[in-house]
Coordinates of N, CA and C in Angstrom, one line a residue:
M1 N 139.1 97.8 60.6 CA 137.7 97.4 60.3 C 137.7 95.9 59.9
S2 N 138.7 95.4 59.1 CA 138.7 94.0 58.8 C 138.9 93.1 60.0
G3 N 139.6 93.7 61.0 CA 139.8 92.9 62.2 C 138.5 92.6 63.0
I4 N 137.6 93.7 63.0 CA 136.3 93.5 63.6 C 135.5 92.5 62.8
K5 N 135.5 92.6 61.4 CA 134.8 91.7 60.6 C 135.2 90.2 60.9
N6 N 136.5 90.0 61.0 CA 137.1 88.7 61.3 C 136.6 88.2 62.6
I7 N 136.6 89.0 63.6 CA 136.1 88.7 65.0 C 134.6 88.3 64.9
L8 N 133.8 89.2 64.2 CA 132.4 88.9 64.1 C 132.1 87.6 63.3
K9 N 132.9 87.4 62.2 CA 132.7 86.2 61.4 C 133.1 85.0 62.3
N10 N 134.1 85.1 63.0 CA 134.6 84.0 63.9 C 133.5 83.7 65.0
K11 N 132.9 84.7 65.6 CA 131.9 84.5 66.6 C 130.6 83.9 66.0
V12 N 130.2 84.4 64.8 CA 129.0 83.9 64.1 C 129.3 82.5 63.8
F13 N 130.5 82.1 63.3 CA 130.8 80.8 62.9 C 130.7 79.9 64.1
R14 N 131.3 80.3 65.3 CA 131.2 79.5 66.5 C 129.8 79.3 67.0
V15 N 129.0 80.4 66.9 CA 127.6 80.2 67.4 C 126.8 79.2 66.5
C16 N 127.0 79.4 65.1 CA 126.4 78.5 64.2 C 126.8 77.0 64.4
A17 N 128.1 76.8 64.6 CA 128.7 75.5 64.8 C 128.1 74.9 66.1
L18 N 128.0 75.7 67.2 CA 127.5 75.3 68.4 C 126.0 74.9 68.3
L19 N 125.2 75.7 67.6 CA 123.8 75.4 67.4 C 123.7 74.1 66.6
I20 N 124.5 73.9 65.6 CA 124.4 72.6 64.9 C 124.8 71.4 65.7
I21 N 125.8 71.6 66.5 CA 126.2 70.5 67.4 C 125.2 70.2 68.5
V22 N 124.5 71.2 69.0 CA 123.5 71.0 70.0 C 122.2 70.5 69.4
L23 N 121.8 71.1 68.3 CA 120.5 70.8 67.7 C 120.4 69.5 66.9
F24 N 121.6 69.1 66.3 CA 121.5 67.9 65.4 C 121.0 66.7 66.2
P25 N 121.6 66.3 67.4 CA 121.0 65.2 68.1 C 119.5 65.3 68.4
F26 N 119.2 66.6 68.8 CA 117.7 66.8 69.1 C 116.9 66.5 67.9
T27 N 117.2 67.1 66.7 CA 116.4 66.9 65.5 C 116.4 65.5 65.0
S28 N 117.4 64.7 65.3 CA 117.4 63.4 64.8 C 116.6 62.4 65.7
Q29 N 116.6 62.7 67.0 CA 115.8 61.9 67.9 C 114.4 62.4 68.1
Y30 N 114.2 63.7 68.0 CA 113.0 64.4 68.3 C 112.5 65.1 67.1
R31 N 111.2 65.5 67.1 CA 110.7 66.2 65.9 C 109.5 67.0 66.4
F32 N 109.4 68.2 65.8 CA 108.2 69.1 66.1 C 107.2 68.7 65.1
V33 N 105.9 68.5 65.6 CA 104.8 68.2 64.7 C 103.6 69.2 65.1
K34 N 103.0 69.7 64.1 CA 101.9 70.6 64.3 C 100.6 69.8 64.2
T35 N 99.7 69.9 65.2 CA 98.5 69.2 65.2 C 97.5 69.8 64.2
V36 N 96.7 68.9 63.6 CA 95.8 69.3 62.6 C 94.4 68.8 63.0
G37 N 93.4 69.7 63.1 CA 92.1 69.3 63.4 C 91.7 69.2 64.8
P38 N 90.4 68.9 65.1 CA 89.9 68.9 66.5 C 89.9 67.5 67.1
S39 N 90.4 66.5 66.5 CA 90.3 65.1 67.0 C 90.9 64.8 68.3
M40 N 91.9 65.6 68.7 CA 92.6 65.4 70.0 C 92.2 66.4 71.1
Q41 N 91.2 67.2 70.8 CA 90.8 68.2 71.8 C 90.0 67.4 72.9
P42 N 90.2 67.8 74.2 CA 90.8 69.0 74.7 C 92.3 68.8 75.0
T43 N 92.8 67.6 74.8 CA 94.3 67.4 75.1 C 95.2 68.3 74.3
L44 N 94.9 68.3 72.9 CA 95.7 69.1 72.0 C 94.8 69.9 71.2
K45 N 95.1 71.2 71.0 CA 94.2 72.1 70.2 C 94.7 72.1 68.8
D46 N 93.8 72.4 67.8 CA 94.2 72.5 66.4 C 95.3 73.5 66.3
G47 N 96.3 73.1 65.6 CA 97.4 74.1 65.3 C 98.5 74.1 66.4
E48 N 98.3 73.3 67.4 CA 99.3 73.3 68.5 C 100.5 72.5 68.1
W49 N 101.7 73.0 68.5 CA 103.0 72.3 68.2 C 103.3 71.3 69.4
V50 N 103.7 70.1 69.0 CA 104.1 69.1 70.0 C 105.5 68.6 69.6
V51 N 106.2 68.0 70.6 CA 107.5 67.4 70.4 C 107.2 65.9 70.5
I52 N 107.7 65.2 69.4 CA 107.6 63.7 69.5 C 109.0 63.1 69.5
E53 N 109.1 61.9 70.2 CA 110.3 61.2 70.1 C 110.1 60.1 69.0
R54 N 111.0 60.2 68.0 CA 110.8 59.3 66.9 C 110.9 57.8 67.3
K55 N 110.1 57.0 66.7 CA 110.0 55.6 67.0 C 111.4 54.9 66.9
S56 N 112.1 55.3 66.0 CA 113.4 54.7 65.8 C 114.4 54.9 66.9
F57 N 114.1 55.9 67.8 CA 115.0 56.2 68.9 C 114.3 55.6 70.2
L58 N 113.2 55.0 70.2 CA 112.5 54.5 71.4 C 113.1 53.1 71.8
G59 N 113.9 52.6 70.9 CA 114.6 51.3 71.2 C 113.9 50.1 70.6
K60 N 114.6 49.1 70.3 CA 114.1 47.9 69.7 C 113.0 47.2 70.5
D61 N 113.2 47.3 71.9 CA 112.2 46.7 72.8 C 111.0 47.5 73.0
W62 N 110.9 48.7 72.4 CA 109.8 49.6 72.7 C 108.5 48.9 72.1
S63 N 107.5 49.0 72.9 CA 106.2 48.6 72.4 C 105.1 49.6 72.8
P64 N 104.1 49.9 72.0 CA 103.1 50.8 72.4 C 102.4 50.4 73.7
R65 N 102.0 51.4 74.5 CA 101.3 51.2 75.7 C 99.9 51.9 75.6
R66 N 99.0 51.3 76.3 CA 97.7 51.9 76.4 C 97.7 53.3 76.9
F67 N 97.0 54.2 76.2 CA 96.8 55.6 76.5 C 98.0 56.4 76.1
H68 N 99.1 55.8 75.5 CA 100.1 56.7 74.9 C 99.5 57.5 73.8
N69 N 99.9 58.8 73.7 CA 99.5 59.7 72.6 C 100.7 59.5 71.6
V70 N 100.3 59.1 70.4 CA 101.3 58.9 69.4 C 100.9 59.7 68.1
V71 N 101.9 59.9 67.3 CA 101.7 60.4 66.0 C 101.8 59.3 65.0
I72 N 100.8 59.2 64.1 CA 100.7 58.1 63.2 C 100.8 58.6 61.8
E73 N 101.2 57.8 60.8 CA 101.1 58.2 59.4 C 99.9 57.5 58.8
N74 N 99.1 58.3 58.2 CA 97.9 57.8 57.5 C 97.7 58.6 56.2
D75 N 97.8 57.9 55.1 CA 97.6 58.6 53.8 C 98.6 59.8 53.7
H76 N 99.8 59.6 54.0 CA 100.9 60.6 53.9 C 100.6 61.9 54.8
E77 N 99.8 61.7 55.8 CA 99.5 62.8 56.7 C 99.8 62.3 58.2
N78 N 100.4 63.2 59.0 CA 100.7 62.8 60.4 C 99.5 63.2 61.2
L79 N 99.0 62.3 62.0 CA 97.8 62.5 62.9 C 98.2 62.1 64.3
S80 N 97.7 62.8 65.3 CA 97.9 62.5 66.7 C 96.7 61.7 67.1
K81 N 97.0 60.5 67.8 CA 95.9 59.7 68.2 C 96.3 59.1 69.6
R82 N 95.3 58.5 70.3 CA 95.5 57.8 71.6 C 95.4 56.3 71.3
I83 N 96.3 55.6 71.9 CA 96.3 54.1 71.8 C 95.3 53.6 72.9
I84 N 94.3 52.8 72.4 CA 93.4 52.3 73.3 C 93.5 50.7 73.4
G85 N 93.6 50.1 72.2 CA 93.7 48.6 72.2 C 95.1 48.2 71.8
L86 N 95.6 47.2 72.5 CA 96.9 46.5 72.2 C 96.6 45.2 71.6
P87 N 97.7 44.6 71.0 CA 97.5 43.2 70.4 C 96.9 42.3 71.4
G88 N 95.8 41.5 71.0 CA 95.1 40.6 71.8 C 93.9 41.2 72.5
D89 N 93.8 42.5 72.6 CA 92.6 43.1 73.2 C 91.4 42.9 72.3
I90 N 90.2 43.0 72.9 CA 89.0 43.0 72.1 C 88.3 44.3 72.3
I91 N 88.0 45.0 71.2 CA 87.4 46.3 71.1 C 86.0 46.1 70.6
E92 N 85.1 46.8 71.2 CA 83.7 46.8 70.7 C 83.1 48.2 71.0
I93 N 82.3 48.7 70.1 CA 81.6 50.0 70.3 C 80.1 49.8 70.4
K94 N 79.5 50.2 71.6 CA 78.1 50.1 71.8 C 77.6 51.5 72.1
E95 N 76.6 51.9 71.3 CA 76.0 53.2 71.5 C 77.0 54.3 71.6
G96 N 78.0 54.2 70.8 CA 79.1 55.3 70.8 C 80.1 55.2 71.9
L97 N 80.1 54.2 72.7 CA 81.0 54.0 73.8 C 82.0 52.8 73.5
I98 N 83.2 53.0 73.9 CA 84.2 51.9 73.7 C 84.2 50.9 74.8
Y99 N 84.2 49.7 74.4 CA 84.3 48.6 75.4 C 85.6 47.9 75.1
L100 N 86.4 47.7 76.1 CA 87.7 47.1 76.0 C 87.7 45.8 76.8
N101 N 87.8 44.7 76.1 CA 87.8 43.4 76.8 C 86.5 43.2 77.6
E102 N 85.4 43.5 77.0 CA 84.0 43.4 77.5 C 83.7 44.3 78.7
R103 N 84.5 45.3 78.9 CA 84.2 46.3 80.0 C 84.2 47.7 79.3
K104 N 83.3 48.5 79.8 CA 83.2 49.9 79.3 C 84.6 50.6 79.6
L105 N 85.2 51.2 78.6 CA 86.4 51.9 78.8 C 86.3 53.1 79.8
Q106 N 87.2 53.1 80.7 CA 87.3 54.2 81.7 C 88.6 54.9 81.4
D107 N 88.6 56.0 80.7 CA 89.9 56.7 80.5 C 89.7 58.2 80.7
P108 N 90.7 58.8 81.3 CA 90.5 60.2 81.6 C 90.6 61.2 80.4
F109 N 90.9 60.7 79.2 CA 91.1 61.5 78.1 C 89.9 61.7 77.2
G110 N 89.2 60.6 76.9 CA 88.1 60.7 76.0 C 86.9 61.6 76.3
R111 N 86.4 62.3 75.3 CA 85.3 63.2 75.5 C 84.3 62.8 74.4
G112 N 83.0 62.7 74.8 CA 82.0 62.5 73.8 C 81.8 61.0 73.4
K113 N 80.9 60.8 72.5 CA 80.6 59.4 72.0 C 81.0 59.3 70.6
I114 N 81.3 58.1 70.1 CA 81.7 57.9 68.7 C 80.4 57.8 67.9
G115 N 80.4 58.5 66.8 CA 79.3 58.5 65.9 C 79.6 59.1 64.6
F116 N 78.6 59.5 63.9 CA 78.8 60.1 62.6 C 77.7 61.1 62.3
Y117 N 78.0 62.1 61.6 CA 77.0 63.1 61.2 C 76.4 62.7 59.9
L118 N 75.1 62.8 59.7 CA 74.5 62.6 58.5 C 74.6 63.8 57.6
V119 N 75.0 63.6 56.3 CA 75.2 64.7 55.4 C 74.4 64.5 54.1
D120 N 74.2 65.6 53.4 CA 73.6 65.5 52.1 C 74.7 65.3 51.0
E121 N 74.2 65.4 49.7 CA 75.2 65.2 48.6 C 76.2 66.3 48.5
N122 N 75.9 67.5 49.2 CA 76.9 68.6 49.2 C 77.7 68.6 50.4
D123 N 77.7 67.5 51.2 CA 78.4 67.4 52.4 C 78.0 68.3 53.5
S124 N 76.8 68.8 53.4 CA 76.2 69.7 54.5 C 75.5 68.8 55.5
N125 N 75.6 69.2 56.7 CA 74.9 68.4 57.8 C 73.4 68.4 57.6
L126 N 72.8 67.3 57.8 CA 71.3 67.2 57.8 C 70.8 67.5 59.2
R127 N 69.6 68.1 59.3 CA 69.0 68.5 60.5 C 67.6 67.9 60.7
Y128 N 67.2 67.7 61.9 CA 65.8 67.2 62.2 C 64.9 68.3 61.7
W129 N 63.8 67.9 61.1 CA 62.7 68.8 60.6 C 61.8 69.2 61.7
S130 N 61.4 68.3 62.6 CA 60.4 68.6 63.6 C 60.7 67.9 64.9
G131 N 59.8 68.1 65.8 CA 59.9 67.3 67.1 C 60.8 68.1 68.0
P132 N 61.1 67.4 69.1 CA 61.9 68.0 70.2 C 63.3 68.4 69.7
K133 N 63.8 67.7 68.6 CA 65.2 68.0 68.2 C 65.2 68.9 66.9
A134 N 64.1 69.5 66.6 CA 64.0 70.3 65.4 C 65.1 71.3 65.3
G135 N 65.8 71.3 64.1 CA 66.9 72.2 63.9 C 68.3 71.6 64.3
E136 N 68.3 70.6 65.1 CA 69.6 70.0 65.5 C 70.2 69.2 64.4
V137 N 71.5 69.2 64.4 CA 72.2 68.4 63.4 C 72.0 66.9 63.8
I138 N 71.9 66.1 62.8 CA 71.6 64.6 63.0 C 73.0 63.9 63.2
F139 N 73.1 63.4 64.4 CA 74.3 62.6 64.8 C 73.9 61.2 65.2
E140 N 74.4 60.2 64.6 CA 74.1 58.9 64.9 C 75.2 58.2 65.7
L141 N 74.8 57.6 66.8 CA 75.8 56.9 67.6 C 76.2 55.6 66.8
L142 N 77.5 55.2 67.0 CA 78.0 54.1 66.3 C 78.0 52.8 67.2
D143 N 77.7 51.7 66.5 CA 77.8 50.4 67.1 C 78.8 49.6 66.2
Q144 N 79.7 48.9 66.8 CA 80.7 48.1 66.0 C 80.9 46.8 66.8
N145 N 80.8 45.7 66.1 CA 80.9 44.3 66.7 C 82.3 44.2 67.3
A146 N 82.4 43.3 68.3 CA 83.7 43.0 68.9 C 84.7 42.6 67.9
E147 N 85.9 43.1 68.0 CA 87.0 42.8 67.1 C 88.3 42.7 67.9
K148 N 89.0 41.6 67.6 CA 90.3 41.4 68.3 C 91.4 42.1 67.6
V149 N 92.3 42.8 68.4 CA 93.4 43.5 67.8 C 94.5 42.5 67.5
P150 N 94.8 42.4 66.2 CA 95.8 41.4 65.8 C 97.2 41.8 66.2
E151 N 98.1 40.8 66.2 CA 99.5 41.1 66.5 C 100.1 42.1 65.5
G152 N 100.9 43.0 66.0 CA 101.5 44.0 65.1 C 100.6 45.2 64.9
H153 N 99.5 45.3 65.6 CA 98.6 46.4 65.4 C 98.2 46.9 66.8
V154 N 97.6 48.1 66.7 CA 97.0 48.8 67.9 C 95.7 49.4 67.4
W155 N 94.8 49.7 68.3 CA 93.5 50.3 68.0 C 93.6 51.7 68.6
V156 N 93.4 52.8 67.7 CA 93.6 54.2 68.1 C 92.4 55.0 67.8
I157 N 92.3 56.1 68.5 CA 91.2 57.1 68.3 C 91.7 58.4 68.9
G158 N 91.1 59.5 68.5 CA 91.4 60.8 69.1 C 90.6 61.0 70.4
D159 N 91.0 61.9 71.2 CA 90.3 62.2 72.5 C 89.0 62.8 72.3
N160 N 88.8 63.5 71.2 CA 87.5 64.1 70.9 C 86.7 63.0 70.1
R161 N 86.0 62.2 70.8 CA 85.4 61.0 70.2 C 84.3 61.3 69.2
T162 N 83.7 62.4 69.2 CA 82.7 62.7 68.3 C 83.2 63.3 67.0
D163 N 84.5 63.5 66.9 CA 85.1 64.1 65.7 C 86.5 63.5 65.5
S164 N 86.6 62.2 65.4 CA 87.9 61.6 65.2 C 87.8 60.3 64.4
W165 N 88.8 60.1 63.6 CA 89.1 58.9 62.9 C 89.5 57.8 63.9
F166 N 89.2 56.6 63.7 CA 89.6 55.6 64.6 C 89.7 54.2 63.9
G167 N 90.4 53.3 64.6 CA 90.5 51.9 64.1 C 91.8 51.3 64.3
M168 N 91.9 50.1 63.7 CA 93.2 49.3 63.7 C 94.3 50.0 63.0
L169 N 95.4 49.9 63.5 CA 96.6 50.6 62.9 C 97.8 49.7 63.0
P170 N 98.5 49.4 61.9 CA 99.8 48.7 62.0 C 100.8 49.5 62.9
I171 N 101.4 48.8 63.8 CA 102.4 49.5 64.7 C 103.5 50.2 63.9
K172 N 103.8 49.6 62.7 CA 104.8 50.2 61.9 C 104.4 51.6 61.4
N173 N 103.1 52.0 61.4 CA 102.7 53.3 61.0 C 102.8 54.3 62.1
I174 N 103.3 53.9 63.3 CA 103.5 54.9 64.4 C 104.8 55.6 64.0
V175 N 104.7 57.0 64.0 CA 105.9 57.8 63.7 C 106.7 58.0 64.9
G176 N 106.0 58.3 66.1 CA 106.7 58.6 67.3 C 105.7 58.8 68.4
K177 N 106.2 58.9 69.6 CA 105.4 59.1 70.8 C 105.5 60.6 71.2
V178 N 104.3 61.1 71.5 CA 104.2 62.6 71.8 C 104.8 62.8 73.2
L179 N 105.7 63.8 73.3 CA 106.2 64.1 74.6 C 105.6 65.4 75.2
Y180 N 105.0 66.2 74.3 CA 104.3 67.5 74.6 C 105.3 68.6 74.6

């Protein structure tokens, strides 16, 4: 009986050692991240797991590229966002649409227009009282003056433009690039 136990212990030890050897490089270079919220829909669903390559393993020459899906750190929370503006680009928002270097952005990822919901003191959505929009939630489209993306920064937003945080982000706050 002790011989079987030794064989089993030896096999379990070997399997565990093999898993550690195989998984350690993976977990140091890559990381699993769970998406939170609807801001990247339809590309990523709320609660979906993605694999990211950590920025530290992308190389010293790595620089963000337009339309990369990245995980960023914001207020100690990891969020997935799309890079739209690179250093030197000019970003402007007109009637909820993104303009990049004075041209309306054409990207295959973005859905909806950028805006905000009007809410009351209880954080409940306000609705129109009457007219053709009676009962609809009040959503105001956003306008933002042209702004140049400074060196060391990118401009990011989620793919679900009506429900996403957006803006300038220091490149140092990028945790990694989403590989899916």
